[in-house]
XYZ file of C-alpha atoms in Angstrom:
342
model
C 8.135 1.060 16.007
C 7.052 -3.276 17.039
C 9.091 -6.250 16.223
C 6.256 -6.575 13.173
C 6.917 -3.340 11.588
C 10.780 -3.078 11.788
C 11.385 -6.675 10.282
C 7.990 -6.973 8.033
C 10.171 -7.461 5.133
C 11.186 -10.860 6.690
C 8.260 -12.288 7.643
C 7.371 -11.145 4.378
C 9.828 -13.380 3.221
C 9.232 -15.978 4.956
C 5.498 -15.988 4.300
C 6.641 -16.190 0.115
C 9.342 -19.640 1.075
C 6.673 -20.548 3.165
C 3.530 -20.314 0.426
C 6.151 -21.978 -2.217
C 7.249 -25.179 -0.600
C 3.742 -25.652 0.073
C 2.829 -24.845 -2.889
C 5.020 -27.786 -4.697
C 4.445 -29.303 -2.562
C 0.261 -29.489 -1.263
C -0.521 -28.276 -3.806
C -4.440 -29.969 -4.115
C -4.864 -27.774 -0.596
C -4.401 -24.544 -2.431
C -6.131 -25.221 -4.912
C -9.378 -26.074 -2.520
C -8.201 -23.054 -1.855
C -8.509 -20.688 -4.630
C -11.910 -22.690 -5.328
C -13.606 -21.106 -3.082
C -14.505 -18.310 -5.692
C -17.960 -15.987 -5.876
C -17.998 -13.086 -8.213
C -15.152 -12.931 -8.578
C -14.113 -12.581 -4.870
C -12.279 -14.996 -3.054
C -14.421 -15.837 -0.139
C -9.852 -16.525 2.464
C -8.224 -14.306 0.668
C -11.028 -11.689 0.857
C -11.704 -12.159 5.105
C -7.834 -12.223 5.246
C -7.754 -8.540 3.644
C -10.218 -7.273 5.783
C -8.372 -8.325 8.541
C -5.201 -6.607 7.685
C -7.753 -3.088 6.234
C -9.517 -3.067 9.337
C -6.979 -2.264 12.301
C -5.962 0.234 9.784
C -9.011 2.262 9.055
C -9.979 2.207 12.842
C -6.630 4.319 13.591
C -7.306 7.582 11.085
C -10.131 10.389 12.899
C -11.537 12.269 10.644
C -13.223 14.968 12.386
C -9.572 15.951 11.863
C -10.252 16.828 8.679
C -11.439 20.199 10.102
C -7.437 21.313 10.628
C -7.320 21.062 6.835
C -6.584 24.995 6.744
C -3.405 24.537 8.543
C -0.891 24.363 7.098
C -2.435 23.379 3.539
C 1.389 23.660 1.127
C 2.380 19.776 2.277
C -1.235 19.196 1.987
C -1.489 20.590 -1.260
C 1.997 18.903 -1.423
C 1.012 15.251 -0.605
C -2.038 15.743 -2.870
C -0.795 16.624 -5.922
C 2.221 14.230 -5.470
C -0.321 11.734 -4.805
C -3.164 11.919 -7.560
C -1.237 14.145 -10.219
C 1.942 12.487 -10.222
C 2.456 9.337 -8.513
C 0.321 7.167 -10.607
C 1.443 8.330 -14.051
C 4.940 7.768 -13.531
C 4.300 4.300 -11.803
C 2.216 3.188 -15.071
C 5.690 5.268 -16.914
C 7.776 3.443 -15.254
C 5.848 -0.010 -15.703
C 5.260 0.503 -19.240
C 9.020 1.608 -19.793
C 10.610 -1.481 -18.278
C 7.784 -4.247 -19.020
C 7.245 -2.850 -22.736
C 10.645 -2.159 -23.291
C 13.720 -3.231 -21.326
C 12.563 -5.880 -19.324
C 11.080 -8.182 -23.434
C 12.997 -10.286 -24.079
C 12.650 -11.601 -20.667
C 8.562 -11.188 -19.733
C 6.046 -12.588 -22.100
C 3.515 -9.406 -23.772
C 0.686 -11.619 -21.462
C 2.552 -10.988 -18.504
C 4.283 -8.366 -18.891
C 1.274 -6.957 -19.275
C 0.101 -8.416 -15.602
C 2.630 -6.943 -14.157
C 2.513 -3.293 -15.057
C -1.404 -3.358 -13.926
C -0.380 -4.899 -10.551
C 1.913 -1.581 -10.564
C -0.964 0.314 -12.135
C -2.895 -0.413 -8.517
C 0.302 0.432 -6.407
C 0.558 3.765 -7.662
C -3.116 4.468 -7.873
C -2.789 3.539 -3.647
C -1.418 5.826 -1.058
C -0.012 4.749 1.576
C -3.008 5.213 4.724
C -1.406 3.097 7.843
C 2.609 3.135 7.651
C 3.042 6.598 7.003
C 2.403 7.010 11.015
C 5.068 4.704 11.311
C 7.307 6.899 8.726
C 6.280 9.797 10.673
C 6.264 8.883 13.496
C 10.452 7.892 13.150
C 11.124 10.925 11.579
C 9.347 13.494 14.647
C 6.904 13.766 12.598
C 3.632 16.168 13.159
C 0.886 13.871 14.554
C -2.320 15.744 14.466
C -1.224 17.153 10.140
C -0.081 13.200 9.415
C -3.070 12.410 10.023
C -5.147 15.355 7.779
C -2.784 14.135 5.479
C -4.480 10.555 5.533
C -6.962 11.494 6.269
C -8.168 13.697 3.044
C -6.782 10.598 1.246
C -8.634 8.733 2.123
C -11.743 10.439 1.557
C -10.008 11.117 -1.584
C -8.870 7.367 -2.872
C -12.783 6.261 -2.472
C -13.555 8.552 -5.375
C -10.821 8.268 -7.038
C -9.009 5.126 -7.416
C -11.071 3.762 -9.604
C -11.546 5.961 -12.626
C -7.630 6.711 -12.300
C -7.224 3.040 -12.518
C -9.087 2.448 -15.100
C -7.906 4.951 -17.006
C -4.437 4.054 -16.334
C -5.546 0.258 -17.619
C -6.838 1.298 -20.430
C -4.421 3.462 -21.349
C -1.787 0.349 -21.238
C -3.851 -2.381 -23.292
C -5.841 -3.789 -20.030
C -9.339 -5.042 -20.417
C -10.950 -3.225 -16.949
C -14.250 -4.754 -15.815
C -15.696 -1.627 -14.183
C -17.588 -4.046 -12.678
C -15.619 -5.800 -10.537
C -12.890 -2.958 -10.243
C -16.209 -0.515 -8.063
C -17.059 -3.815 -6.304
C -13.112 -3.731 -4.837
C -13.346 0.243 -4.215
C -16.661 -1.460 -1.602
C -15.419 -3.582 -0.309
C -11.863 -2.619 0.454
C -12.111 0.846 0.965
C -15.344 1.718 2.007
C -17.491 -0.591 3.619
C -13.960 -0.716 6.305
C -13.090 3.028 6.386
C -17.212 3.150 7.184
C -16.541 -0.324 9.728
C -14.210 1.800 11.200
C -16.115 5.769 11.569
C -18.611 3.474 13.221
C -16.143 1.276 15.310
C -14.524 4.738 17.017
C -17.729 6.580 17.375
C -18.843 3.844 19.737
C -16.435 3.401 21.112
C -16.481 6.409 22.429
C -19.072 7.293 23.056
C -19.402 3.548 24.920
C -15.742 4.513 26.459
C -15.008 6.796 30.302
C -11.564 7.926 28.003
C -13.229 7.952 24.093
C -9.500 8.589 22.736
C -8.079 6.499 25.484
C -10.246 3.236 24.179
C -9.802 3.582 20.561
C -5.690 3.737 21.512
C -6.067 0.522 23.073
C -8.627 -1.478 20.776
C -6.615 -0.401 17.946
C -3.662 -2.216 19.472
C -5.083 -5.251 20.370
C -6.364 -6.116 16.957
C -3.167 -4.296 15.326
C -1.889 -7.941 15.287
C -4.254 -9.118 12.954
C -3.330 -6.880 10.764
C 0.597 -8.174 10.393
C -1.444 -11.905 9.928
C -3.952 -11.073 7.621
C -1.526 -10.176 4.964
C 1.119 -12.727 5.917
C -1.701 -15.216 5.182
C -2.336 -13.251 2.275
C 1.574 -13.087 0.223
C 1.933 -16.705 1.818
C -1.241 -18.438 -0.492
C -0.240 -16.283 -3.167
C 2.557 -17.085 -3.429
C 1.609 -20.983 -2.988
C -0.574 -20.496 -6.134
C 1.801 -19.151 -7.840
C 4.856 -21.394 -6.374
C 5.111 -23.380 -10.158
C 5.098 -20.260 -12.267
C 7.758 -18.626 -9.870
C 9.634 -21.680 -9.726
C 9.670 -21.516 -13.261
C 10.994 -17.749 -13.437
C 13.067 -16.641 -10.346
C 13.329 -13.674 -12.263
C 10.320 -12.187 -11.897
C 10.832 -10.964 -8.714
C 13.959 -9.167 -9.606
C 12.624 -7.819 -12.793
C 9.200 -6.534 -10.925
C 11.606 -5.265 -7.570
C 13.735 -2.521 -10.377
C 10.873 -0.472 -11.208
C 9.416 -0.572 -7.751
C 12.967 1.026 -5.832
C 12.899 3.666 -8.901
C 9.892 4.689 -8.025
C 9.625 4.776 -4.032
C 13.028 6.673 -4.493
C 12.132 9.081 -7.140
C 8.948 10.084 -5.405
C 10.504 10.879 -2.468
C 12.834 13.052 -3.803
C 11.043 14.968 -5.707
C 7.981 15.566 -2.064
C 10.950 15.324 -0.058
C 12.940 18.594 -1.668
C 9.770 19.774 -3.732
C 9.167 20.357 0.287
C 12.951 21.409 0.999
C 12.026 24.037 -1.821
C 8.895 25.267 -0.708
C 10.252 26.104 2.909
C 7.806 22.861 5.097
C 9.480 22.917 7.687
C 10.653 19.303 8.636
C 7.637 17.755 10.360
C 5.201 18.890 7.455
C 8.393 17.771 5.142
C 9.322 14.485 5.938
C 5.711 13.005 6.260
C 4.893 14.893 3.358
C 7.255 12.554 1.416
C 7.099 9.109 2.991
C 3.446 9.716 2.182
C 4.747 10.324 -1.273
C 6.544 7.094 -1.801
C 4.593 4.643 0.494
C 1.817 2.275 -0.699
C -1.997 1.126 0.657
C -0.624 -1.987 -0.735
C -3.132 -3.805 1.383
C -5.922 -2.270 -0.976
C -3.628 -2.569 -4.522
C -3.341 -7.001 -3.767
C -7.069 -7.096 -2.543
C -8.024 -5.382 -5.723
C -5.026 -7.289 -8.311
C -6.763 -10.224 -6.846
C -9.730 -9.689 -8.355
C -9.677 -7.889 -11.766
C -6.988 -10.305 -12.366
C -7.821 -13.572 -10.815
C -4.684 -15.500 -7.387
C -2.442 -16.358 -10.209
C -2.124 -13.762 -11.957
C 1.096 -11.331 -12.772
C -0.621 -8.760 -11.080
C -1.462 -9.767 -7.699
C 2.781 -11.239 -7.993
C 3.559 -7.568 -8.314
C 1.568 -6.276 -6.050
C 3.087 -8.758 -3.431
C 6.563 -7.751 -3.875
C 5.934 -4.312 -3.818
C 5.171 -5.072 0.185
C 8.777 -7.066 0.158
C 10.822 -3.427 -0.740
C 8.662 -1.382 0.726
C 10.040 -1.593 4.241
C 13.339 -1.963 4.204
C 12.913 1.059 1.219
C 11.192 3.316 3.230
C 13.725 2.253 6.172
C 16.448 3.978 4.906
C 14.647 6.689 3.927
C 13.267 7.490 7.007
C 17.505 7.821 8.196
C 18.051 9.622 5.330
C 15.399 12.067 5.659
C 17.332 12.476 9.513
C 20.293 12.928 8.869
C 18.924 15.772 7.009
C 16.629 17.435 9.332
C 19.277 20.797 9.313
C 18.158 21.596 5.813
C 15.180 22.965 7.290
C 13.916 25.444 8.767
C 12.724 25.245 12.640
C 9.622 23.124 13.096
């Protein structure tokens, strides 16, 4: 795990601070960036999000799908948690906290946007950082690849309808055209670009796999840059709101923390009960607990705007995820003896 991944929360916090200061000192600059928009898609943010997502999609090898029949129990557990449990618990927690427990501290419109951002996080299972968490827990790398690949395929067809349904249940009007455009821009196209890149490198290099690993390593810093630049801009856009309502970050973080720890516990202990080997159960717990926050940020911006509470909620998800996931990695490594031998 490189220095950027290990201290990602620190870099995100610094980007947030710089964004807020910049938004207060140079608001016209951020307003000019925000105005660079077409069909509800901000050109600058779209470019940065592509920088985030494309390097991750290059790492996904869909040829691993042929191994889907091996160790099916772990894969079924992952899919059940990611698509039949996690989105709905996130929506429930959002409603519980922002409609009931925090209702006196957040106005109804802002609460609705926070719930929307949380829902988008819940419907986007992790696709890239889970490789890091799997490695840190000595997980089965090939099996993790199968889990990620299958989830990406499901995300293409399931993200939009589940998101729209849960947002509708929460009384949030969703423009279907914008949601489908977001899925096309930030899932389908990067995925196709990643597949095309892998095929090109495999055909034109002496060692295809080595060429792919080298290329992915070289473009990885751009993913970090895209994330930090997006966070900086988002907090610059929302600087006035954050300064006037600093409690918002804490309020959003509380249900996100409960969701992350709760989903991990459910998945991890289910794996233990099912007698899965640790190198399958640990990555299953990690992929359920973590989020594809890059996609959630992109869709929140497209649906609700750069200055929305939904966009802020997804960025808070970035802030809390890395330290929480590292704590879960430590827990998983300490409890390896609970599981049968690999």
